[in-house]
Amino acid sequence: MALEQEFYRAMAHRVRELAGRADPFIRRRLLALAERYEAKGGKPSPVSRSAQRPSPPLRIVPPATAIPGSGEA
């Protein structure tokens, strides 16, 4: 049983690492998945909890028409 718990803890850790690089929508889904893995794996480790980072600010990209010289031949 300990091997199965370790597997789920490791999966939760991997999913949290992926969530750290994902966009906000996917991040929420990945963190929810990590929570389910942790529930199956037993008590969550303090390392996986501290791996959660706040969402980075959204980057706003102007439309191509607002960029001077774009689209003109």
Coordinates of C-alpha atoms in Angstrom, one line a residue:
M1 CA 0.0 0.0 0.0
A2 CA 2.9 2.4 0.7
L3 CA 4.1 2.1 -2.9
E4 CA 0.6 3.1 -4.2
Q5 CA 0.6 6.1 -1.8
E6 CA 4.0 7.2 -3.0
F7 CA 2.9 6.9 -6.6
Y8 CA -0.1 9.3 -6.0
R9 CA 2.1 11.7 -4.1
A10 CA 4.6 11.8 -6.9
M11 CA 1.9 12.3 -9.5
A12 CA 0.5 15.2 -7.4
H13 CA 3.9 16.8 -7.3
R14 CA 4.4 16.4 -11.1
V15 CA 0.9 17.9 -11.8
R16 CA 1.7 20.9 -9.5
E17 CA 4.9 21.5 -11.4
L18 CA 3.0 21.5 -14.7
A19 CA 0.4 23.9 -13.1
G20 CA 3.1 26.3 -12.4
R21 CA 3.8 26.8 -16.1
A22 CA 0.1 26.7 -17.3
D23 CA -2.3 29.4 -18.1
P24 CA -4.8 30.3 -15.3
F25 CA -7.7 28.1 -16.7
I26 CA -5.5 25.0 -17.0
R27 CA -3.7 25.8 -13.7
R28 CA -7.0 25.6 -11.8
R29 CA -7.8 22.2 -13.4
L30 CA -4.3 20.8 -12.8
L31 CA -4.4 21.9 -9.1
A32 CA -7.8 20.2 -8.7
L33 CA -6.3 17.1 -10.2
A34 CA -3.3 17.3 -7.8
E35 CA -5.7 17.6 -4.9
R36 CA -7.4 14.3 -6.0
Y37 CA -4.0 12.6 -6.3
E38 CA -3.1 13.8 -2.8
A39 CA -6.3 12.5 -1.3
K40 CA -5.5 9.1 -2.7
G41 CA -1.9 9.3 -1.6
G42 CA -2.7 10.2 2.0
K43 CA -1.4 13.3 3.8
P44 CA 0.0 15.9 1.4
S45 CA 3.6 16.7 1.8
P46 CA 4.6 20.3 2.8
V47 CA 6.8 20.5 -0.3
S48 CA 3.9 20.1 -2.7
R49 CA 1.9 22.7 -0.8
S50 CA 4.7 25.2 -1.0
A51 CA 5.1 24.6 -4.7
Q52 CA 1.9 26.5 -5.4
R53 CA 2.7 29.8 -6.9
P54 CA 0.3 32.7 -7.4
S55 CA -0.9 33.2 -11.0
P56 CA 1.3 35.5 -13.0
P57 CA -0.3 38.7 -14.3
L58 CA -2.0 38.4 -17.6
R59 CA -0.2 39.7 -20.6
I60 CA -2.4 41.8 -22.9
V61 CA -1.3 41.7 -26.5
P62 CA -2.6 44.5 -28.7
P63 CA -4.4 43.6 -31.9
A64 CA -2.3 43.5 -35.1
T65 CA -4.0 46.6 -36.4
A66 CA -2.7 48.6 -33.5
I67 CA 0.9 47.8 -34.3
P68 CA 2.4 50.4 -36.8
G69 CA 3.5 48.9 -40.1
S70 CA 1.9 45.5 -39.6
G71 CA -0.1 44.0 -42.4
E72 CA 0.9 46.7 -44.9
A73 CA 2.8 45.7 -48.0

